[in-house]
Amino acid sequence: MSFDLVLFGGTGDLAWRKLMPALFQAFRHGTLPQHGRIIGVGRDDLSDDQYRAQIRARFDDVELAKRPSAEEFSRFAALLEFVRMDLSRPDDYARLTAALAQRHADTVVMYVATAPSLFTTVCEQLAVAGLNTPQTRVVLEKPLGHDLASNRAINEAVLKVFGEKQVFRIDHYLGKPAVQNLFALRFGNALFEPLWRREHIANIQITIAEELGVEKRGAFYETTGALRDMVQNHALQLLCAIGMEPPINSHADAIRDEKLKVLRSLKPWTPEALTQDVIRGQYSAGTIGGSPVAAYREEAGVSPQSHTETFVALRTEISNWRWAGVPFYIRTGKRLAGRDARIVVNFRPTPHAIFNSQIGVANRLVINLQPKDGLELHLLAQGQNNRQSTSASAQTLLPVQLDLDFDKRFGTERVGAYERLLLDVIDGRLNLFVRSDEQIEAWRWVEPILEHWKNDMQGPRLYAAGTWGPSASSAMIARDGYCWAEEC
């Protein structure tokens, strides 16, 4: 199968950091289809060889094991071409038309890795140029809009010129191996699914924590914030994967239908819940790894009076038969105590205790997303110091865990998130991409929080960089009698 992959924003940050390294790994693994071509698009006046040289230089920043040798890059570079375009100028699309006409690839992927304000323009101009053929697929990066209205406007404009099955709205968290194994854990094994319900689960926690600040993206982050950047997409997609009912099969729409039901079942916000169950924070100066770091308001491109949140913690519920009454806690932030993305499923205690226990949470399943990738099952077991005990009530159980590290188990067989998703786009598999009605429901649920914050003059709570966020986050979960995993 022949393919052309067009990278709008081919000289941008996402292309350098994520897309090109992922494409090279697919090339190295032999999974990138043969007869392919990768066309970078940008404003720079570059020849093909100059573009290849820029890409080669950027690979010096990739972790050592993923860097190409000179011979490997020479073969990979043969796939790379460059087309100079100003995406706001209709006449420039003729250059892309001419490049694609050099051969008629079986599949053409248009990856729009640009500012969201250009999504509509690019799609409309592709249609004007006659490049929205049945063989064309378009990939849209997040954030897809700034609120519900802008998301609707973008989707409506895109769907005027492309069919829904041609639009791949990417959320790279769905491509993470641990998320794939969450689906396998639930729907490929008989062990956990009977327990995956309110009768056995006390609460579920989703944490996406970063040590990094906003780096050089202060101006972008000022208009985005943690709620739009992480909760509306990544965190809610993880919640859907945890909470959805088993689909009737593994087809894309069967999976996405079940995720949509979860989003529609999220408990509506009330004024009281918006005040008590949503915590926003912003990092102040602190210490990361023993080194001092600046406050968010001191970052380049950030207003000294900024009310933009760099941390969000919230409590919600899925109002359906399976999950009624089970709290779901979501937490994400920058400049936190560690880089840690995980899902923690806390099971209920035994209904009648016959042993002593030294810990509050008896059983929990931890799905590690980053930097570690794998599963942990926490149990209680009898320690050797109990050998002389004759009474069960006198015996003390101690915590033990089963730990499955996917990187150690599967090694070089592991496929990164963007690598998997790019291959899925080329092959036309929509399972791991977000449908437009999912996005609408996610924005509909998030929008009351945004409206509440507009009228909240108090602003975000400050927290010192290098901590786990505002103390109000711990107080919120403590009202239910629970604690965040690292605090228990």
XYZ file of C-alpha atoms in Angstrom:
488
model
C 0.000 0.000 0.000
C 1.346 3.425 -0.937
C 0.708 6.444 1.246
C 1.512 10.151 1.426
C 1.627 11.669 4.923
C 1.452 15.475 4.825
C 2.572 17.233 8.031
C 1.104 20.729 8.229
C 3.387 22.374 10.761
C 6.236 20.207 9.534
C 8.847 22.474 11.147
C 6.896 22.914 14.387
C 7.479 21.630 17.889
C 5.098 18.653 17.692
C 6.679 17.424 14.449
C 10.191 17.617 15.937
C 9.433 16.120 19.345
C 6.773 13.493 18.647
C 5.778 12.816 15.066
C 9.124 12.381 13.303
C 10.600 10.191 16.074
C 7.435 8.053 16.013
C 7.538 7.696 12.240
C 11.212 6.745 12.393
C 10.501 4.082 15.025
C 7.783 2.601 12.800
C 10.292 2.661 9.918
C 12.931 0.961 12.100
C 10.435 -1.680 13.288
C 9.396 -2.444 9.714
C 5.745 -1.577 10.411
C 5.595 1.588 8.311
C 4.000 0.502 5.018
C 6.308 0.441 2.037
C 5.997 2.953 -0.783
C 5.458 5.798 1.649
C 6.304 9.475 1.509
C 6.362 12.073 4.314
C 5.851 15.656 3.177
C 6.638 18.434 5.626
C 4.736 21.682 5.072
C 5.801 25.044 6.465
C 6.535 28.677 5.712
C 10.315 28.256 5.632
C 12.018 28.334 2.234
C 13.721 24.943 2.450
C 14.843 22.425 -0.116
C 14.201 18.735 0.500
C 17.833 18.245 1.552
C 17.727 21.217 3.930
C 14.593 19.839 5.539
C 16.215 16.422 5.922
C 19.242 18.053 7.557
C 16.994 19.880 10.037
C 15.216 16.653 10.950
C 18.565 14.854 11.374
C 19.826 17.555 13.738
C 16.696 17.316 15.861
C 17.214 13.594 16.401
C 20.179 14.515 18.604
C 17.605 15.494 21.258
C 15.887 12.089 21.161
C 16.782 9.511 23.813
C 19.838 7.526 22.800
C 18.123 4.191 22.130
C 15.770 5.853 19.636
C 18.361 7.801 17.657
C 19.052 6.597 14.114
C 22.469 5.585 12.932
C 23.802 7.418 9.885
C 22.812 4.496 7.683
C 19.313 4.250 9.179
C 18.636 7.949 8.789
C 19.892 7.916 5.205
C 17.244 5.333 4.339
C 14.536 7.119 6.348
C 15.445 10.501 4.817
C 14.620 9.150 1.373
C 10.950 9.327 2.445
C 11.127 13.026 3.403
C 10.167 15.963 1.217
C 9.272 19.593 1.915
C 6.671 21.965 0.441
C 6.778 25.674 1.309
C 3.278 26.998 2.044
C 1.533 29.842 3.815
C -1.582 28.028 4.995
C -3.632 31.229 4.971
C -2.971 31.797 1.229
C -5.248 29.773 -1.083
C -2.787 29.990 -3.996
C -0.137 28.101 -2.040
C -2.270 24.954 -1.930
C -1.499 24.499 -5.624
C 2.049 23.570 -4.610
C 0.752 20.751 -2.448
C -1.598 19.622 -5.227
C 1.349 19.443 -7.618
C 3.448 17.456 -5.132
C 0.667 14.922 -4.511
C -0.008 14.619 -8.260
C 3.524 13.283 -8.806
C 2.089 9.933 -7.847
C -1.376 8.791 -6.889
C -0.946 7.214 -3.462
C -3.556 4.756 -2.200
C -3.950 6.838 0.976
C -3.247 10.496 1.715
C -3.056 11.568 5.370
C -3.291 15.284 6.149
C -1.909 15.765 9.681
C -2.870 19.279 10.848
C -0.274 19.936 13.582
C -0.928 23.687 13.657
C -2.612 26.245 15.870
C -6.326 25.340 16.276
C -7.267 28.625 14.599
C -5.985 27.158 11.309
C -7.908 23.860 11.418
C -10.943 25.247 9.611
C -8.865 27.188 7.085
C -6.728 24.185 6.168
C -9.709 21.841 5.719
C -11.669 24.360 3.658
C -8.704 25.081 1.395
C -8.014 21.373 0.910
C -11.583 21.076 -0.378
C -11.186 24.086 -2.682
C -8.029 22.499 -4.090
C -9.870 19.205 -4.628
C -7.719 17.372 -2.087
C -10.620 16.048 0.043
C -10.893 12.845 -1.979
C -12.278 9.542 -0.637
C -8.657 8.419 -0.198
C -7.890 11.365 2.123
C -7.813 11.263 5.928
C -7.345 14.315 8.135
C -5.786 14.224 11.613
C -6.660 17.022 14.058
C -4.563 17.670 17.177
C -5.942 18.960 20.455
C -7.160 21.363 21.627
C -10.085 21.209 19.227
C -11.682 24.470 20.228
C -11.650 26.659 23.301
C -15.176 25.886 24.511
C -18.342 24.100 23.387
C -19.266 26.724 20.777
C -15.824 26.814 19.134
C -15.607 23.016 19.153
C -18.966 22.806 17.395
C -17.866 25.412 14.831
C -14.645 23.550 13.990
C -16.359 20.165 13.717
C -19.167 21.553 11.563
C -16.686 23.200 9.212
C -14.529 20.060 8.947
C -17.527 17.765 8.403
C -18.730 19.909 5.512
C -15.729 18.773 3.483
C -14.793 15.410 5.072
C -16.910 12.480 6.231
C -16.824 11.492 9.916
C -14.912 8.322 9.056
C -12.212 10.438 7.395
C -11.593 12.577 10.506
C -9.099 11.312 13.099
C -9.254 13.452 16.269
C -6.125 12.366 18.062
C -5.684 11.949 21.818
C -2.279 10.361 22.330
C -3.224 9.000 25.771
C -5.471 6.472 24.031
C -2.391 5.173 22.205
C -0.406 4.496 25.370
C 0.342 0.776 25.839
C -0.982 0.807 29.405
C -4.346 2.182 28.215
C -4.491 -0.549 25.571
C -3.864 -3.068 28.312
C -6.654 -1.519 30.376
C -9.059 -2.560 27.607
C -7.391 -5.991 27.475
C -7.562 -6.332 31.258
C -11.273 -5.577 31.333
C -12.582 -7.175 28.165
C -10.043 -9.926 27.412
C -9.993 -11.551 30.851
C -12.706 -12.936 33.098
C -10.924 -12.044 36.337
C -11.773 -8.380 36.982
C -14.957 -7.631 35.035
C -17.334 -9.212 37.626
C -15.675 -6.993 40.278
C -15.719 -3.844 38.113
C -18.740 -2.239 39.737
C -20.101 -0.313 42.711
C -20.516 -3.389 44.940
C -16.748 -4.004 44.978
C -15.038 -0.693 44.166
C -14.877 2.133 46.715
C -13.349 4.868 44.548
C -11.210 5.451 41.467
C -8.424 8.024 41.142
C -6.912 9.382 37.921
C -3.667 11.343 38.307
C -1.713 13.019 35.503
C 1.149 14.844 37.191
C 4.093 16.675 35.648
C 7.283 18.036 37.197
C 7.755 20.435 34.296
C 6.299 23.930 34.249
C 4.971 25.638 31.141
C 8.510 25.912 29.736
C 8.405 28.218 26.676
C 4.645 27.834 26.205
C 3.536 30.499 28.670
C 1.579 32.557 26.137
C -0.222 29.451 24.863
C -0.949 28.186 28.359
C -2.417 31.536 29.416
C -5.291 30.966 26.982
C -5.641 27.256 27.772
C -5.026 26.200 31.376
C -4.993 22.732 32.904
C -8.753 22.084 32.551
C -8.746 22.534 28.779
C -5.255 21.121 28.282
C -5.641 17.881 30.236
C -9.063 17.255 31.796
C -11.423 17.872 28.874
C -9.543 15.368 26.703
C -6.949 13.063 28.296
C -8.488 12.598 31.746
C -12.058 12.177 30.493
C -10.943 9.653 27.886
C -9.244 7.641 30.644
C -12.414 7.874 32.730
C -14.399 6.527 29.767
C -12.024 3.593 29.348
C -12.477 2.725 33.023
C -16.223 3.290 33.232
C -17.604 2.089 29.896
C -19.703 -1.031 29.444
C -18.254 -3.897 27.393
C -18.774 -3.085 23.689
C -20.503 -5.632 21.485
C -17.307 -6.023 19.438
C -13.967 -4.303 18.864
C -15.137 -2.096 15.998
C -14.528 1.643 16.334
C -18.141 2.765 16.627
C -19.011 0.025 19.124
C -16.232 1.264 21.419
C -17.035 4.941 20.894
C -20.760 4.387 21.474
C -19.970 3.035 24.954
C -17.587 5.895 25.758
C -20.278 8.373 24.728
C -22.719 6.780 27.195
C -20.237 7.405 30.017
C -19.846 11.080 29.098
C -23.622 11.487 28.987
C -23.896 9.802 32.403
C -21.487 12.102 34.241
C -23.219 13.728 37.185
C -24.362 17.275 36.280
C -22.726 20.136 38.107
C -24.620 22.046 40.781
C -23.517 25.383 42.301
C -22.605 23.555 45.514
C -20.558 20.901 43.677
C -18.708 23.548 41.648
C -17.671 25.198 44.903
C -16.732 22.068 46.871
C -15.754 19.429 44.305
C -13.569 21.415 41.886
C -10.197 22.721 43.070
C -8.024 24.917 40.873
C -4.469 25.852 41.720
C -1.457 27.702 40.362
C 2.160 26.976 41.211
C 4.250 29.477 43.109
C 8.032 29.378 43.489
C 9.442 26.175 44.917
C 12.003 23.421 44.480
C 12.135 20.607 41.911
C 14.910 18.030 42.167
C 16.785 20.201 44.626
C 16.816 23.225 42.316
C 14.733 26.384 42.773
C 12.075 27.089 40.143
C 10.082 30.235 39.420
C 6.399 30.813 40.011
C 3.964 30.498 37.111
C 3.379 34.266 37.116
C 7.123 34.757 36.587
C 7.236 32.580 33.456
C 7.795 34.202 30.052
C 4.535 35.129 28.344
C 2.482 34.925 31.563
C 0.627 37.865 33.105
C 1.868 38.861 36.598
C -1.815 38.879 37.656
C -2.712 35.638 35.886
C -5.674 33.579 37.123
C -4.866 30.682 34.783
C -4.927 27.335 36.571
C -1.913 25.011 36.404
C -3.638 22.427 38.647
C -7.125 20.936 38.757
C -8.580 18.336 41.106
C -12.235 17.343 40.953
C -14.750 14.786 42.113
C -17.436 13.340 39.898
C -19.706 10.305 39.567
C -21.090 8.219 36.726
C -24.831 8.132 37.270
C -25.741 4.674 36.020
C -26.525 1.222 37.392
C -22.905 0.022 37.459
C -21.277 3.029 39.112
C -23.934 4.873 41.149
C -22.370 6.330 44.301
C -18.738 5.563 43.396
C -16.632 8.750 43.430
C -14.156 9.322 40.594
C -11.342 11.717 41.451
C -9.342 13.440 38.702
C -6.135 15.344 39.405
C -3.648 16.970 37.026
C -1.073 19.697 37.325
C 2.317 21.133 36.488
C 5.298 21.556 38.815
C 4.070 18.745 41.048
C 6.142 16.427 43.223
C 6.807 13.953 40.439
C 6.097 12.932 36.861
C 3.429 10.365 37.422
C 0.384 9.321 35.422
C -1.668 6.505 36.880
C -5.150 5.143 37.523
C -5.795 3.741 41.014
C -8.791 1.466 41.573
C -9.457 1.136 45.310
C -11.553 -1.883 46.235
C -13.867 -2.067 49.226
C -12.631 -3.762 52.412
C -13.807 -7.213 53.388
C -17.307 -7.092 54.898
C -16.154 -8.721 58.145
C -12.591 -8.418 59.496
C -11.067 -11.519 61.141
C -7.450 -10.316 60.837
C -5.579 -7.238 62.025
C -4.366 -4.955 59.251
C -1.833 -2.150 59.382
C -3.035 -0.273 56.313
C -6.244 1.503 55.422
C -6.703 0.258 51.845
C -6.622 -3.511 51.595
C -6.774 -4.077 47.842
C -6.032 -1.755 44.969
C -5.200 -2.063 41.296
C -2.759 0.533 39.952
C -2.513 1.085 36.206
C 0.745 2.970 35.620
C 0.877 5.120 32.485
C 4.139 7.073 32.892
C 7.028 7.071 33.511
C 6.499 3.459 34.566
C 4.250 1.406 32.317
C 2.425 -1.562 33.794
C 0.065 -2.962 36.411
C 0.340 -3.362 40.184
C -2.071 -5.453 42.260
C -1.891 -4.652 45.971
C -3.022 -7.405 48.368
C -2.688 -8.380 52.025
C -0.777 -11.456 53.134
C 0.329 -13.075 56.372
C 3.897 -12.236 57.361
C 6.407 -14.737 58.774
C 6.237 -13.085 62.178
C 2.774 -14.644 62.590
C 3.994 -18.255 62.613
C 3.509 -18.669 66.358
C 0.037 -17.082 66.410
C -2.797 -19.484 67.134
C -5.657 -16.970 66.986
C -6.752 -15.518 63.647
C -7.716 -12.249 65.343
C -4.150 -11.888 66.647
C -2.587 -12.285 63.220
C -1.542 -9.146 61.382
C -1.704 -8.974 57.612
C 0.951 -7.043 55.732
C 0.806 -5.393 52.297
C 2.305 -7.231 49.324
C 2.023 -6.534 45.626
C 2.191 -8.209 42.248
C 4.024 -5.965 39.802
C 3.902 -6.341 36.027
C 6.323 -4.026 34.233
C 5.299 -4.010 30.570
C 8.641 -2.637 29.384
C 10.509 -5.532 31.034
C 7.961 -8.115 29.897
C 7.666 -7.038 26.267
C 10.925 -5.108 25.753
C 11.541 -4.048 22.179
C 8.062 -5.188 21.168
C 6.600 -2.066 22.823
C 5.080 0.530 20.513
C 4.867 4.188 21.548
C 1.584 6.092 21.558
C 2.200 8.280 18.517
C 3.748 5.401 16.589
C 0.655 3.277 17.155
C -1.745 6.103 16.302
C 0.074 7.148 13.126
C 0.029 3.565 11.869
C -3.686 3.356 12.700
C -4.385 6.491 10.652
C -2.504 5.124 7.654
C -4.437 1.849 7.959
C -7.759 3.640 8.546
C -8.451 2.251 12.053
C -10.600 4.643 14.099
C -10.768 2.672 17.367
C -8.353 4.935 19.270
C -9.660 8.241 17.954
C -12.372 10.504 19.301
C -15.706 10.994 17.549
C -17.254 14.460 17.287
C -20.195 13.646 19.586
C -17.746 12.513 22.285
C -15.992 15.858 22.127
C -19.269 17.752 22.306
C -20.351 15.875 25.446
C -16.939 16.387 27.073
C -17.077 20.142 26.411
C -20.701 20.270 27.587
C -19.650 18.758 30.932
C -16.581 20.998 31.320
C -18.291 24.259 30.372
C -20.090 24.886 33.717
C -16.678 24.801 35.424
C -15.333 27.420 33.015
C -18.400 29.609 33.583
C -18.081 29.252 37.361
C -14.437 30.336 37.251
C -15.287 33.427 35.204
C -17.339 34.695 38.136
C -14.937 33.539 40.863
C -12.746 36.510 41.686
C -10.792 34.539 44.293
C -8.751 32.905 41.536
C -6.684 29.717 41.835
C -5.167 28.567 45.111
C -1.381 28.846 45.192
C 0.767 25.784 45.818
C 4.535 25.536 46.089
C 6.266 23.942 43.106
C 7.445 20.450 44.042
C 4.363 19.577 46.112
C 1.190 17.678 45.235
C -0.905 20.812 44.779
C -3.155 22.841 47.076
C -4.146 21.313 50.420
C -7.766 21.819 49.380
C -7.310 18.883 46.998
C -6.612 16.552 49.929
C -9.467 18.083 51.919
C -11.882 17.440 49.041
C -11.176 13.708 48.901
C -10.992 13.467 52.721
C -14.646 14.570 52.974
C -15.541 11.164 51.534
C -13.228 9.411 54.000
C -10.540 8.690 51.385
C -7.066 9.978 50.522
C -4.863 10.264 47.439
C -2.766 7.136 46.903
C 0.527 8.708 47.974
C -1.056 9.984 51.207
C -2.592 6.706 52.379
